[in-house]
Amino acid sequence: MSQHTSSITSSRLEALNHWVAAVAHLTRPDHIHWCDGSEAEAAALRAQMLADGTLLELNQQTHPGCYLHRSTPSDVARVEHLTLVCTRERDDAGPNTHWLAPDEAHAKIDALFDGCMRGRTLYVIPYCMGPIDSPLSRCGVEITDSPYVVANMRIMTRMGAPALARIEREGTFVKGLHSIGELDPERRFIMHFPEELTIKSYGSGYGGTALLGKKCHALRIASWQARQEGWLAEHMLIVGVEDPRGNIHYIAAAFPSACGKTNLSMLIPPEGYRHAGWKVWTIGDDICWMHPGPDGRLYAINPEAGFFGVAPGTDHGTNPNALASIQHDTIYTNVAVTADNQPWWEGLHEGTPVTDWRGRPYDSAHGPAAHPNSRFTVAARQAPSWSPMAEHPQGVPISAIVFGGRRPSLVPLVFQARDWAHGVLVGAAMGSETTAAATGAVGVLRRDSMAMKPFCGYNYGDYFAHWLSFDRPGMKLPQMFHVNWFRKGAGGKFLWPGFGENLRVLEWIIGRCTGAAGAQDTPIGLLPRASDLHSEGLALREGALDELLAVDLDGWASEVSDIGQYLDSFGTHTPARLHAERERIAAAIERARGALPHAKVAS
Ligand code: O2Y
Ligand code: MN
């Protein structure tokens, strides 16, 4: 393939060639480069970025193949208010998105793109989300003027010649146009046109706003495609849990941003479990595409090929697998560095920062050394826990779907939904405290249905209906659960140790799927009694487990009423079945409150 050319000679790539020509006409680049994904290409781009300071070399003795990128300080996280869904009908985008009419949106952003690549190279990145030979995968092409984006897309997707060959075979692909522009926060937009399978992003060079295969394609556009085609595109990790008899159960779990999805997907079992033969296999840490299989089960693939993980907090104690993965061939973004040029972040118990994420001499008066949303980009295959099944074209069968959020009070450690409709309500009602993964206030409770609030490409009411539509004859659907690792006690300390110990909860979840684990029925769902959880070797403070497994009926009465108002906010789009499910639970809580003197169900 000739790389410095304005088009690729193939009649089957006519649509792609036309689009590239039209974009070049608008943006006026000096050069056009079609990415083939080769090692030679990656090496040339790396040399260029090292020369112009886009990348800085880290200590090659301790971290071979590792580089640091410092983004513009105003460009360090997603910007939800500038992330738009542009459907012809406003109602199709729904109140959960920021909407703009397509004509107005195109005009606004094309004015910014006009001439913006003068003096730059336009890179054409063909990519495949999912294993290259999987029928569940979908392709896209990102056009960008950022070599940093090319380097990250090479890690995060299957990029280059094989993806182009698939696009040539299939003829369809998602179009993503990106320019870093002037990196001016006042001239920044991330626009999605689901009806046109098109994304346009201007003015950011960072993360989910610039790597268009990730949040923009694999969630916002894919969720729209999934609804039309009868599958699910979700903000979920996928993990395989192997029991001592060698059975592997796959679990998909949705948590809002920066709630530990990467940690859970790479969990190291507690010592006793390890000795007994338990193992954990990573399939994905952020995004999950699930399709009904011929046997009625849901089969999942991870559309990504890498991790774009949060660095702060990653350490031997919290995520040894992630730490092992990022010792080589990793791009770090916005971390601090030590005197001998090793990457450093808060929570890493080795080394001392001398230079902060902005490149200034580190001074704790300036705030943290690493940005709280600093990241590593690393190939998934570098994780010691990486599962060979992640490359399986048919995906892995999902036994359980887990929802969770940061809930310092009320929500128990774990509960199981009675059935699919109840599980959809539990997912729809999910709430969590906000984190540093997006700009805006941190630590505020907000509803984040299925952890898709920033990522659903259409009206949440219709999305809930789509989820409910899977409950039909012939389907063998996963069991559904809710977990809360973030419950705090009276002193403000976490009650549950989390990390590896979360396997105890996953064991109960798997036990519920196989019929091996017990539970008690409560108005909010099925909860383990303290004796149903394996707690040998678990260091909890006295009474903590009872607190973690109690149901405060008064608190739940007001929670369920709040959920009612939330469901009402989607108007007639909210399915009647979801309202009915909420009313059933509200009535069960009222009956139990009437029957109990202290309005509490003890474990
Ligand atoms: O996209 C970003 O810039 C940071 S946010 C992010 C990155 C990787 C995985 N998930 C997220 C998220 O916000 O959920
Ligand atoms: Mn995410």
PDB file of N, CA and C and ligand atoms in Angstrom, residues 77-78 206-208 214-215 235 257 286 308 373 375 437 455, ligand 1:
ATOM      1  N   ALA A  77      -9.542  15.746  30.456  1.00  0.00           N
ATOM      2  CA  ALA A  77     -10.670  14.870  30.796  1.00  0.00           C
ATOM      3  C   ALA A  77     -11.785  15.097  29.778  1.00  0.00           C
ATOM      4  N   ARG A  78     -12.782  14.184  29.791  1.00  0.00           N
ATOM      5  CA  ARG A  78     -13.924  14.366  28.895  1.00  0.00           C
ATOM      6  C   ARG A  78     -14.680  15.642  29.259  1.00  0.00           C
ATOM      7  N   TYR A 206      -6.964  14.603  23.583  1.00  0.00           N
ATOM      8  CA  TYR A 206      -6.824  13.712  24.730  1.00  0.00           C
ATOM      9  C   TYR A 206      -7.926  12.658  24.807  1.00  0.00           C
ATOM     10  N   GLY A 207      -7.538  11.463  25.158  1.00  0.00           N
ATOM     11  CA  GLY A 207      -8.456  10.402  25.595  1.00  0.00           C
ATOM     12  C   GLY A 207      -9.699  10.216  24.758  1.00  0.00           C
ATOM     13  N   GLY A 208     -10.804  10.045  25.491  1.00  0.00           N
ATOM     14  CA  GLY A 208     -12.072   9.675  24.859  1.00  0.00           C
ATOM     15  C   GLY A 208     -12.578  10.710  23.871  1.00  0.00           C
ATOM     16  N   LYS A 214     -13.024   4.675  20.759  1.00  0.00           N
ATOM     17  CA  LYS A 214     -13.375   4.266  22.123  1.00  0.00           C
ATOM     18  C   LYS A 214     -14.793   4.712  22.483  1.00  0.00           C
ATOM     19  N   LYS A 215     -14.916   5.819  23.210  1.00  0.00           N
ATOM     20  CA  LYS A 215     -16.245   6.206  23.699  1.00  0.00           C
ATOM     21  C   LYS A 215     -17.180   6.614  22.565  1.00  0.00           C
ATOM     22  N   HIS A 235     -20.994  -0.008  28.593  1.00  0.00           N
ATOM     23  CA  HIS A 235     -19.817   0.488  29.322  1.00  0.00           C
ATOM     24  C   HIS A 235     -19.517  -0.510  30.444  1.00  0.00           C
ATOM     25  N   SER A 257     -17.411   5.887  35.418  1.00  0.00           N
ATOM     26  CA  SER A 257     -15.991   6.146  35.216  1.00  0.00           C
ATOM     27  C   SER A 257     -15.222   6.179  36.532  1.00  0.00           C
ATOM     28  N   ASP A 286     -13.384  -1.983  29.911  1.00  0.00           N
ATOM     29  CA  ASP A 286     -14.188  -0.761  29.777  1.00  0.00           C
ATOM     30  C   ASP A 286     -15.433  -0.911  28.912  1.00  0.00           C
ATOM     31  N   PHE A 308      -6.867   1.976  28.389  1.00  0.00           N
ATOM     32  CA  PHE A 308      -6.553   3.392  28.601  1.00  0.00           C
ATOM     33  C   PHE A 308      -6.910   3.640  30.064  1.00  0.00           C
ATOM     34  N   ASN A 373      -6.628  12.312  36.561  1.00  0.00           N
ATOM     35  CA  ASN A 373      -7.125  11.529  35.422  1.00  0.00           C
ATOM     36  C   ASN A 373      -5.973  11.158  34.479  1.00  0.00           C
ATOM     37  N   ARG A 375      -3.213   8.845  32.662  1.00  0.00           N
ATOM     38  CA  ARG A 375      -3.555   7.557  32.046  1.00  0.00           C
ATOM     39  C   ARG A 375      -2.341   6.785  31.574  1.00  0.00           C
ATOM     40  N   ALA A 437     -12.861  11.669  36.166  1.00  0.00           N
ATOM     41  CA  ALA A 437     -12.772  11.246  34.762  1.00  0.00           C
ATOM     42  C   ALA A 437     -13.434  12.232  33.812  1.00  0.00           C
ATOM     43  N   PHE A 455     -22.410   8.215  27.722  1.00  0.00           N
ATOM     44  CA  PHE A 455     -22.031   7.433  26.544  1.00  0.00           C
ATOM     45  C   PHE A 455     -23.191   6.868  25.717  1.00  0.00           C
TER      46      PHE A 455
HETATM   47  O1  O2Y B   1     -11.659   9.639  27.932  1.00  0.00           O
HETATM   48  C1  O2Y B   1     -10.968  10.172  28.779  1.00  0.00           C
HETATM   49  O2  O2Y B   1     -10.270  11.108  28.513  1.00  0.00           O
HETATM   50  C2  O2Y B   1     -10.954   9.744  30.140  1.00  0.00           C
HETATM   51  S1  O2Y B   1     -12.391   8.910  30.573  1.00  0.00           S
HETATM   52  C3  O2Y B   1     -12.184   7.199  30.360  1.00  0.00           C
HETATM   53  C4  O2Y B   1     -11.036   6.661  29.845  1.00  0.00           C
HETATM   54  C5  O2Y B   1     -10.927   5.283  29.734  1.00  0.00           C
HETATM   55  C6  O2Y B   1     -11.974   4.513  30.128  1.00  0.00           C
HETATM   56  N1  O2Y B   1     -13.093   5.044  30.618  1.00  0.00           N
HETATM   57  C7  O2Y B   1     -13.216   6.361  30.748  1.00  0.00           C
HETATM   58  C8  O2Y B   1     -14.513   6.855  31.293  1.00  0.00           C
HETATM   59  O3  O2Y B   1     -14.723   8.036  31.525  1.00  0.00           O
HETATM   60  O4  O2Y B   1     -15.397   6.022  31.517  1.00  0.00           O
END
